[in-house]
Coordinates of C-alpha atoms and ligand atoms in Angstrom, one line a residue:
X1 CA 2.4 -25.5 3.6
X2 CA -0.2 -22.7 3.6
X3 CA 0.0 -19.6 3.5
X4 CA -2.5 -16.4 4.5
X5 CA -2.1 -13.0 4.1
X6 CA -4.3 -11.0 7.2
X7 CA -4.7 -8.0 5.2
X8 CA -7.2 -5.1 4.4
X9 CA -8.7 -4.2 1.3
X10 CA -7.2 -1.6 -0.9
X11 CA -4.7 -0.3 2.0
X12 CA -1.1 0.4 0.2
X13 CA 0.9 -1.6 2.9
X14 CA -1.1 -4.6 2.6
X15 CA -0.6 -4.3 -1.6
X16 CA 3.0 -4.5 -1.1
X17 CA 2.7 -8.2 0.3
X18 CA -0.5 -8.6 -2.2
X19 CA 2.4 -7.7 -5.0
X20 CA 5.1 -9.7 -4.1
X21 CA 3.1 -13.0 -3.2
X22 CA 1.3 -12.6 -6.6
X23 CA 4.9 -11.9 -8.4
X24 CA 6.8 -15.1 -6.8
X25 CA 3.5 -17.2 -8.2
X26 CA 3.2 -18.1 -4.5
X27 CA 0.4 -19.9 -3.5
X28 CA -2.1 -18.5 -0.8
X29 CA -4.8 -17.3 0.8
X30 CA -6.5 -13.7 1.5
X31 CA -8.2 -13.4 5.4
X32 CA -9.6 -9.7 4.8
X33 CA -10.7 -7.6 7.9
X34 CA -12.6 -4.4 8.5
X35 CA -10.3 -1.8 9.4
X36 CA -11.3 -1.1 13.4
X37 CA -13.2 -4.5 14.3
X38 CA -9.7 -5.9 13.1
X39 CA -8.1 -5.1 16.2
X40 CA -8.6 -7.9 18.7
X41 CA -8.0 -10.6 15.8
X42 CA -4.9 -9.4 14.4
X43 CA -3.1 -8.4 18.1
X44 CA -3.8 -12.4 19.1
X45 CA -2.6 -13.4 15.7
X46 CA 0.9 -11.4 15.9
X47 CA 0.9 -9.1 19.0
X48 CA 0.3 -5.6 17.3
X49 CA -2.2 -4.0 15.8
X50 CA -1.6 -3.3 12.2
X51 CA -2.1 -5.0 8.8
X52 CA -0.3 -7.0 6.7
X53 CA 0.5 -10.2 8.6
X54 CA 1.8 -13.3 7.0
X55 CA 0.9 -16.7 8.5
X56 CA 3.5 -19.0 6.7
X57 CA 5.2 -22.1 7.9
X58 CA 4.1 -22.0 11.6
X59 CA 5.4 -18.2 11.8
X60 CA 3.8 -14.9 12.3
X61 CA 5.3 -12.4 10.1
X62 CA 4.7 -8.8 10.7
X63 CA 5.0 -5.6 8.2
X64 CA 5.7 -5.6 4.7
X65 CA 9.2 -5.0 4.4
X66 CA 9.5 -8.3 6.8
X67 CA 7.1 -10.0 4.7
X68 CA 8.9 -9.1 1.4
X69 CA 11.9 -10.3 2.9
X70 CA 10.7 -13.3 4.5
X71 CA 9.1 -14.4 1.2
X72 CA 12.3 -12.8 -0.6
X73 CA 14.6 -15.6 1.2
X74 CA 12.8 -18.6 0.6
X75 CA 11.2 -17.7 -3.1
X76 CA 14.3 -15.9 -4.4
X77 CA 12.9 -16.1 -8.5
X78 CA 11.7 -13.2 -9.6
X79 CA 14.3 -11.5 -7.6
X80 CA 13.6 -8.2 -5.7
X81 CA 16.3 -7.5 -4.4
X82 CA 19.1 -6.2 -6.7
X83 CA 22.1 -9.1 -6.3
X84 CA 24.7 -6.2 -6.5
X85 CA 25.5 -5.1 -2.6
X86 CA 25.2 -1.9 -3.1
X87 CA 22.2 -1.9 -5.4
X88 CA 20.5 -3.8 -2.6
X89 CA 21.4 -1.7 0.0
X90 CA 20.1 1.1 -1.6
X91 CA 16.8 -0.5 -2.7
X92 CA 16.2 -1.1 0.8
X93 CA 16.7 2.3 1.7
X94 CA 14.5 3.4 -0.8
X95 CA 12.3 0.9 1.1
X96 CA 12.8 2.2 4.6
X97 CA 12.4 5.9 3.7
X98 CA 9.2 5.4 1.5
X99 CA 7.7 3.0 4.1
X100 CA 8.4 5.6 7.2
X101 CA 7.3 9.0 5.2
X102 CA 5.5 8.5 1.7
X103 CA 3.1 5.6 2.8
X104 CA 1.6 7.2 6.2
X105 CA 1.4 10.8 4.1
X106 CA -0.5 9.2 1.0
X107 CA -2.8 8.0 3.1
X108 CA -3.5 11.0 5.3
X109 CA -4.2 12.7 2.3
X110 CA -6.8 10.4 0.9
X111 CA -8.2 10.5 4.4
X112 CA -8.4 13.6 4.7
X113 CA -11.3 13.1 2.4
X114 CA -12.5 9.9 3.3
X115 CA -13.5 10.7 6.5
X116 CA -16.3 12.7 4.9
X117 CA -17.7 9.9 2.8
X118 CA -18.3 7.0 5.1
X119 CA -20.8 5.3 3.0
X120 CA -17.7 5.0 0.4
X121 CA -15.1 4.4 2.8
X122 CA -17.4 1.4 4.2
X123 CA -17.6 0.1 0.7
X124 CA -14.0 0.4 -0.1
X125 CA -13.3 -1.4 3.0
X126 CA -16.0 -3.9 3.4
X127 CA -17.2 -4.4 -0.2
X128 CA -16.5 -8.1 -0.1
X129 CA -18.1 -8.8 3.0
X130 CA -22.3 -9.4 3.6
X131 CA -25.2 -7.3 4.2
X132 CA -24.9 -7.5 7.7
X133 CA -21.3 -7.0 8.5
X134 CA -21.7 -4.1 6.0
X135 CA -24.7 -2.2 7.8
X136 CA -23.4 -2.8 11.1
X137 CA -19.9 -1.3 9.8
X138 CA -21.4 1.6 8.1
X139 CA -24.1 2.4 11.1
X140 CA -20.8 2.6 13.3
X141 CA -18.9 5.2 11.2
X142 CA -20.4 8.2 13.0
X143 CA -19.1 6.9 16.0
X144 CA -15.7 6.1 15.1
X145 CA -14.9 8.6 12.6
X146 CA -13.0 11.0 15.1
X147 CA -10.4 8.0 15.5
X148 CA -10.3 7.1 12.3
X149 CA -9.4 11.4 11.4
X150 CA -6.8 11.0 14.8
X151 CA -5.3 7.5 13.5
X152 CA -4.8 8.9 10.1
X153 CA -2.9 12.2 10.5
X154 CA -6.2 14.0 9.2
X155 CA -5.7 17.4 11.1
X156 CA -5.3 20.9 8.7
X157 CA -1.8 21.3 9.8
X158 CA -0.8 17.5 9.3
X159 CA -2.7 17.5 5.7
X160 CA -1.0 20.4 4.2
X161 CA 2.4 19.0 5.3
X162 CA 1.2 15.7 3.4
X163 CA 0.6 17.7 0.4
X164 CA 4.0 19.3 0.5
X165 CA 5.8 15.9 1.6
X166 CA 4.2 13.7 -1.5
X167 CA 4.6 16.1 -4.0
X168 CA 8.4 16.4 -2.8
X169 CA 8.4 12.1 -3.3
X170 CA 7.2 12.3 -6.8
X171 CA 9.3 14.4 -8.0
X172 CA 12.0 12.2 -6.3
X173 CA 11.1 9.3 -7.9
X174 CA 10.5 10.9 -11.2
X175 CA 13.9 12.6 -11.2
X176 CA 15.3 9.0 -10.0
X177 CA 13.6 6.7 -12.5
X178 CA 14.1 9.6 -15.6
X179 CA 17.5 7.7 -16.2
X180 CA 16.7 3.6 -16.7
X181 CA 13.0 3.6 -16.1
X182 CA 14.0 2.3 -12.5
X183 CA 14.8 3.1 -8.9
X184 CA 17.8 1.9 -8.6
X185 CA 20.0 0.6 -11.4
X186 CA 18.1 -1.1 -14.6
X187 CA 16.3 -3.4 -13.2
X188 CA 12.6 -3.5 -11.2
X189 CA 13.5 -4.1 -7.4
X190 CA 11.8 -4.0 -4.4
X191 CA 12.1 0.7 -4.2
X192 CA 9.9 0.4 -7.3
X193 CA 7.3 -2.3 -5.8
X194 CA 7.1 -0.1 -2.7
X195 CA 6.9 3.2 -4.1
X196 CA 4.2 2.0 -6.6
X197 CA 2.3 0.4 -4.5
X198 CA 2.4 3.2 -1.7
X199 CA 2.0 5.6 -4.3
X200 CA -1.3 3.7 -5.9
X201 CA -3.9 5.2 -3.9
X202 CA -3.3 8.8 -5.8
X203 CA -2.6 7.1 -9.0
X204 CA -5.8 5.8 -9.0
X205 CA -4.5 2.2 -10.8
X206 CA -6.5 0.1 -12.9
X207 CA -5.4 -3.4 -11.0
X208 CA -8.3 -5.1 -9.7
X209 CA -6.4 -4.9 -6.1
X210 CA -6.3 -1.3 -6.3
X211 CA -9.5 0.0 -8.3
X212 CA -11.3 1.5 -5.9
X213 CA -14.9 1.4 -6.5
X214 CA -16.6 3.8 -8.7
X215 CA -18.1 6.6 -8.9
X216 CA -15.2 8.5 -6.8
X217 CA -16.9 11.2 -4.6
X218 CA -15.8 14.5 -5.5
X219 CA -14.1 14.9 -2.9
X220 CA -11.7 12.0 -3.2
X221 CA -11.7 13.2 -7.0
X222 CA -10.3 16.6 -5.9
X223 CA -7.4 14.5 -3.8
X224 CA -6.2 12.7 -7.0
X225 CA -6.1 15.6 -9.3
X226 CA -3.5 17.3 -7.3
X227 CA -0.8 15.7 -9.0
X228 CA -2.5 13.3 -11.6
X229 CA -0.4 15.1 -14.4
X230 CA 3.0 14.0 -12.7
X231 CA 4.9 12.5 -14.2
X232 CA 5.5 9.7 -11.3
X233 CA 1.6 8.8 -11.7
X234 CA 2.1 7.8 -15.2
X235 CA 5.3 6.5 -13.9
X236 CA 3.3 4.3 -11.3
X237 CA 0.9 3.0 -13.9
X238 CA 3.5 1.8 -15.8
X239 CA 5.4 0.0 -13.3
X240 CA 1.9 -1.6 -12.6
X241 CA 0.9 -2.4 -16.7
X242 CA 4.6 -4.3 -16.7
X243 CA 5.5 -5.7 -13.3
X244 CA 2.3 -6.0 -11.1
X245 CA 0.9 -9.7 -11.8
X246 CA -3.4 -10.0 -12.7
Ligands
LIG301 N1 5.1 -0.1 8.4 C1 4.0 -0.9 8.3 C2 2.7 -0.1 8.2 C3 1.5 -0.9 8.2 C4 0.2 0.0 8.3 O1 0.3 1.2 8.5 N2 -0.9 -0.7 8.3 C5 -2.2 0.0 8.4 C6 -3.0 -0.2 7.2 S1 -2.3 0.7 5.8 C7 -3.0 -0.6 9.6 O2 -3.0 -1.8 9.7 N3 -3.7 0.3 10.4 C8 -4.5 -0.2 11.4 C9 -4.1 0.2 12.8 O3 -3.0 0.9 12.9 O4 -4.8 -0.2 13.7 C10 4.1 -1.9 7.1 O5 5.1 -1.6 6.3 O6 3.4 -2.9 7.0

C-alpha cells in the first residue's frame, strides 16, 4: 500500500509526521509544495488548507497529531504512546497544548524575521524544486509577503508575546525532562517527539530535515540566539542525536 506525506520543507508540523514515519521504518513517499501555491492542491486533496496530510490506504489523513495516531494504530513498534493510561493521557496532553501554543509561536518568531529575507525564505522553502518554479516563487514574494507577516502572527504586539510564550515552554520542558531525561515518565513518547520537533526551528538542529540552509541571515541569527544557551535547546538536540532516525 503506498503511502505519501503532502508536506512542506523544513516547517515543524510537517517534521512531526517526517519523524514518526522515519521512526516506525515505514515506507513512503515525500510530495513537497511551496508554501502559498499549495493551496488549491492540498484543499482538493483533504478539504483544508494546511500541511501535513497523509495519503495512506485510500484515506486522507489531516494534522499531525491525527497522523501520529493514525500511523500509531496500525505500526504500534516503536511505541509512542506510553502503554501506562495515564502516562498516555498525559503525553497527549503535552501533545495538545504544544501543538495549539508552542508550534504557531515558534514559528511567528522565526517569521518575524523571515519576512525580511525572501530570497532565504524562497530557498528554505523551494530549495528542492527547479529554476523555474524557484524564480517564479521568489519574483512573487513582494507580492505576497503582507500575507505571509498576517498568516504568521508577525505583528510587534503578537512577536513580543511569542518571545514571552516560548521562553515560558522551555523552561517547562527543561524543568519537566530535568528528572528522567523525558516528558513524561522514562521513556521517549510522543510529548518529546512534538516538543522537539516544534521546538527545532530555534534549535537550529543538525538533521538533514531540519538544517536549514546556510549562511543564516543575521537576522534569523539574532532569533536563535535568544535562548540558544537554554538548556531545552541542548535538551532538543539530544532528543534528536538519540531518537530522530537519519
Ligand atoms: N495543528 C496543525 C498545524 C499545521 C500547520 O500549522 N501547518 C502549516 C505549516 S507549519 C501550514 O500548512 N500552513 C499553511 C496554511 O495555513 O495555509 C498540525 O498539527 O498539523
Amino acid at each position: 500500500m503506498s503511502i505519501t506525506l503532502h508536506q512542506f520543507a523544513y516547517s515543524h508540523f510537517n517534521e512531526k509526521a517526517r519523524w514518526i514515519l522515519d521512526l516506525k521504518g515505514i515506507d513512503h513517499r515525500h510530495e513537497t509544495y511551496l508554501p502559498g501555491p499549495h493551496m488549491g492542491a492540498i484543499k482538493k486533496l483533504s478539504g483544508q488548507a494546511q500541511t501535513p496530510v497523509l495519503e495512506a490506504d485510500g484515506k486522507v489523513i489531516s494534522g499531525s497529531s491525527a497522523i501520529i495516531d493514525y500511523l500509531e494504530t496500525r505500526h504500534p513498534q516503536p511505541p509512542l504512546y506510553p502503554t501506562d493510561p495515564e502516562h498516555r493521557e498525559r503525553a497527549l496532553e503535552w501533545q495538545r497544548e504544544m501543538d495549539a501554543s508552542l508550534g504557531p509561536d515558534v514559528r511567528t518568531l522565526l517569521f518575524s524575521a523571515l519576512v525580511n529575507e525572501g530570497t532565504y525564505l524562497c530557498n528554505m522553502f523551494g530549495g528542492s524544486k527547479g529554476l523555474a518554479k524557484r524564480l517564479a516563487y521568489r519574483a512573487m514574494f513582494p507580492i505576497a509577503r503582507g500575507v505571509i507577516a498576517k498568516g504568521n502572527g508577525v505583528t510587534p504586539d503578537n512577536v513580543a508575546r511569542c518571545k514571552t510564550s516560548t521562553r515560558e515552554w522551555l523552561d517547562r520542558i527543561s524543568e519537566q525532562a530535568k528528572a528522567t531525561g523525558y516528558l513524561v515518565g522514562d521513556t521517549f513518547s510522543v510529548a518529546d517527539l512534538t516538543a522537539a520537533a516544534l521546538l527545532a526551528p530555534i534549535a537550529d538542529v543538525s538533521h538533514p530535515a531540519m538544517k536549514r540552509p546556510r549562511p543564516i541571515p543575521q537576522s534569523v541569527q539574532d532569533i536563535l540566539a535568544i535562548n540558544a544557551s537554554h538548556p531545552a535547546i541542548e535538551w532538543t538536540n539530544r532528543i534528536y542525536d538519540q531518537h530522530r532516525p537519519a
